[in-house]
Amino acid sequence: MNMVTLYKELYPKGTRIEVIAMGDDPRPIEPGTKGTVEVVDDMGTVHCTFDNGRRLGLIPNVDVFQKIWES
């Protein structure tokens, strides 16, 4: 299984995530911000809509984020 396929399985549309830290983005999403996965593209970028209204793609192994479970 390649990494893109793995990311698509780990982060399907609707998965909730939380940003821990971002790489070299000039306008990073603040740590602790939560969002919802929209799609994982064919490059493995996890595109999200964040609760603060921003939309941005997270790059696994560059940006640090985690899947969260909310009740």
XYZ file of N, CA and C in Angstrom:
213
model
N 0.846 -1.184 0.000
C 0.000 0.000 0.000
C 0.889 1.244 0.000
N 0.610 2.181 -0.917
C 1.423 3.399 -0.927
C 0.870 4.412 0.082
N 1.636 5.452 0.350
C 1.276 6.410 1.389
C 0.006 7.185 1.045
N -0.196 7.540 -0.216
C -1.400 8.282 -0.601
C -2.644 7.451 -0.303
N -2.609 6.177 -0.656
C -3.738 5.288 -0.379
C -3.975 5.197 1.129
N -2.913 5.106 1.903
C -3.032 5.046 3.353
C -3.686 6.319 3.897
N -3.238 7.491 3.436
C -3.823 8.752 3.906
C -5.298 8.836 3.544
N -5.658 8.365 2.351
C -7.062 8.391 1.939
C -7.910 7.493 2.839
N -7.343 6.379 3.297
C -8.066 5.487 4.203
C -8.130 6.049 5.627
N -7.040 6.676 6.071
C -6.987 7.226 7.428
C -7.848 8.469 7.599
N -7.959 9.279 6.532
C -8.629 10.570 6.627
C -9.727 10.723 5.572
N -10.785 9.894 5.636
C -11.879 10.053 4.672
C -12.632 11.362 4.916
N -13.388 11.786 3.921
C -14.198 13.002 4.043
C -15.021 12.942 5.323
N -15.007 14.063 6.069
C -15.758 14.154 7.314
C -14.946 13.869 8.561
N -13.723 13.336 8.405
C -12.858 13.065 9.556
C -12.505 14.379 10.243
N -12.575 14.399 11.562
C -12.196 15.581 12.333
C -10.713 15.478 12.695
N -10.009 16.604 12.543
C -8.581 16.655 12.866
C -8.303 17.891 13.715
N -7.146 17.872 14.363
C -6.671 19.015 15.136
C -5.226 19.288 14.741
N -4.920 20.546 14.468
C -3.562 20.947 14.107
C -2.719 21.029 15.371
N -1.538 20.438 15.306
C -0.575 20.529 16.405
C 0.493 21.566 16.048
N 1.001 21.510 14.822
C 1.999 22.476 14.342
C 2.030 22.410 12.828
N 2.376 23.532 12.211
C 2.506 23.551 10.757
C 3.954 23.813 10.387
N 4.332 23.349 9.207
C 5.690 23.524 8.699
C 5.976 24.978 8.366
N 6.427 25.237 7.155
C 6.874 26.565 6.760
C 5.792 27.411 6.102
N 4.526 27.149 6.380
C 3.450 27.920 5.776
C 3.541 29.378 6.236
N 3.454 30.344 5.299
C 3.555 31.751 5.701
C 2.355 32.230 6.526
N 1.221 31.566 6.404
C 0.025 31.885 7.203
C -0.505 30.595 7.824
N 0.202 30.071 8.806
C -0.172 28.761 9.357
C -1.500 28.800 10.105
N -2.117 27.642 10.174
C -3.272 27.449 11.038
C -2.739 27.339 12.465
N -3.369 28.028 13.389
C -2.898 28.038 14.780
C -2.994 26.648 15.411
N -2.005 26.277 16.231
C -2.085 25.010 16.957
C -3.370 24.951 17.780
N -3.980 23.776 17.823
C -5.218 23.584 18.563
C -6.474 23.794 17.732
N -6.316 24.351 16.513
C -7.464 24.574 15.646
C -7.979 23.239 15.118
N -9.294 23.074 15.137
C -9.911 21.843 14.654
C -10.542 22.087 13.298
N -10.624 21.014 12.529
C -11.211 21.116 11.205
C -11.774 19.794 10.739
N -12.366 19.839 9.541
C -12.990 18.672 8.944
C -12.352 18.397 7.593
N -11.960 17.151 7.361
C -11.344 16.763 6.095
C -12.393 16.827 4.986
N -12.003 17.449 3.875
C -12.846 17.493 2.681
C -12.416 16.405 1.691
N -11.105 16.286 1.483
C -10.589 15.310 0.530
C -9.081 15.139 0.745
N -8.581 13.960 0.416
C -7.139 13.738 0.311
C -6.858 13.617 -1.177
N -6.008 14.511 -1.700
C -5.749 14.502 -3.140
C -4.727 13.437 -3.528
N -4.444 13.348 -4.804
C -3.553 12.298 -5.306
C -2.079 12.525 -4.970
N -1.767 13.651 -4.329
C -0.413 13.900 -3.833
C -0.314 13.551 -2.341
N -1.466 13.246 -1.723
C -1.489 12.916 -0.304
C -1.772 14.102 0.603
N -2.041 15.278 0.031
C -2.371 16.452 0.826
C -3.783 16.296 1.384
N -3.925 16.578 2.676
C -5.212 16.448 3.365
C -5.863 17.832 3.389
N -6.847 18.046 2.524
C -7.521 19.344 2.423
C -8.644 19.413 3.444
N -8.649 20.509 4.228
C -9.587 20.640 5.338
C -10.276 22.001 5.326
N -11.462 22.016 5.908
C -12.147 23.260 6.252
C -12.081 23.356 7.765
N -11.487 24.451 8.248
C -11.277 24.603 9.684
C -12.430 25.353 10.333
N -12.595 25.130 11.621
C -13.701 25.717 12.364
C -13.629 27.245 12.380
N -12.463 27.820 12.123
C -12.319 29.278 12.089
C -12.631 29.844 10.702
N -13.080 28.984 9.769
C -13.466 29.446 8.437
C -12.397 29.302 7.368
N -11.174 29.041 7.767
C -10.103 28.889 6.776
C -10.151 27.518 6.131
N -9.611 27.462 4.922
C -9.459 26.197 4.199
C -7.994 26.089 3.815
N -7.424 24.908 4.049
C -6.007 24.730 3.763
C -5.710 23.243 3.671
N -4.703 22.904 2.878
C -4.241 21.528 2.790
C -3.104 21.284 3.761
N -3.184 20.183 4.471
C -2.114 19.778 5.381
C -1.280 18.702 4.708
N 0.026 18.789 4.870
C 0.936 17.836 4.255
C 1.469 16.899 5.331
N 1.066 15.623 5.276
C 1.584 14.674 6.267
C 3.123 14.642 6.247
N 3.719 14.500 7.400
C 5.179 14.472 7.594
C 5.841 15.828 7.429
N 5.065 16.872 7.159
C 5.548 18.261 7.184
C 4.762 19.005 8.250
N 3.431 18.931 8.144
C 2.553 19.502 9.150
C 2.205 18.404 10.163
N 2.012 18.819 11.408
C 1.699 17.860 12.468
C 0.235 18.057 12.854
N -0.534 16.980 12.740
C -1.957 17.029 13.081
C -2.383 15.650 13.528
N -3.542 15.593 14.172
C -4.030 14.312 14.663
C -5.517 14.178 14.395
N -5.942 12.950 14.231
C -7.366 12.642 14.108
C -7.963 12.768 15.504
N -9.159 13.348 15.570
C -9.828 13.466 16.858
C -11.213 12.825 16.778
N -11.678 12.395 17.909
C -13.021 11.818 18.031
C -13.792 12.712 18.956
N -14.889 13.225 18.478
C -15.724 14.093 19.298
C -17.044 13.384 19.578
N -17.553 13.599 20.782
C -18.822 12.960 21.130
C -19.973 13.914 20.944
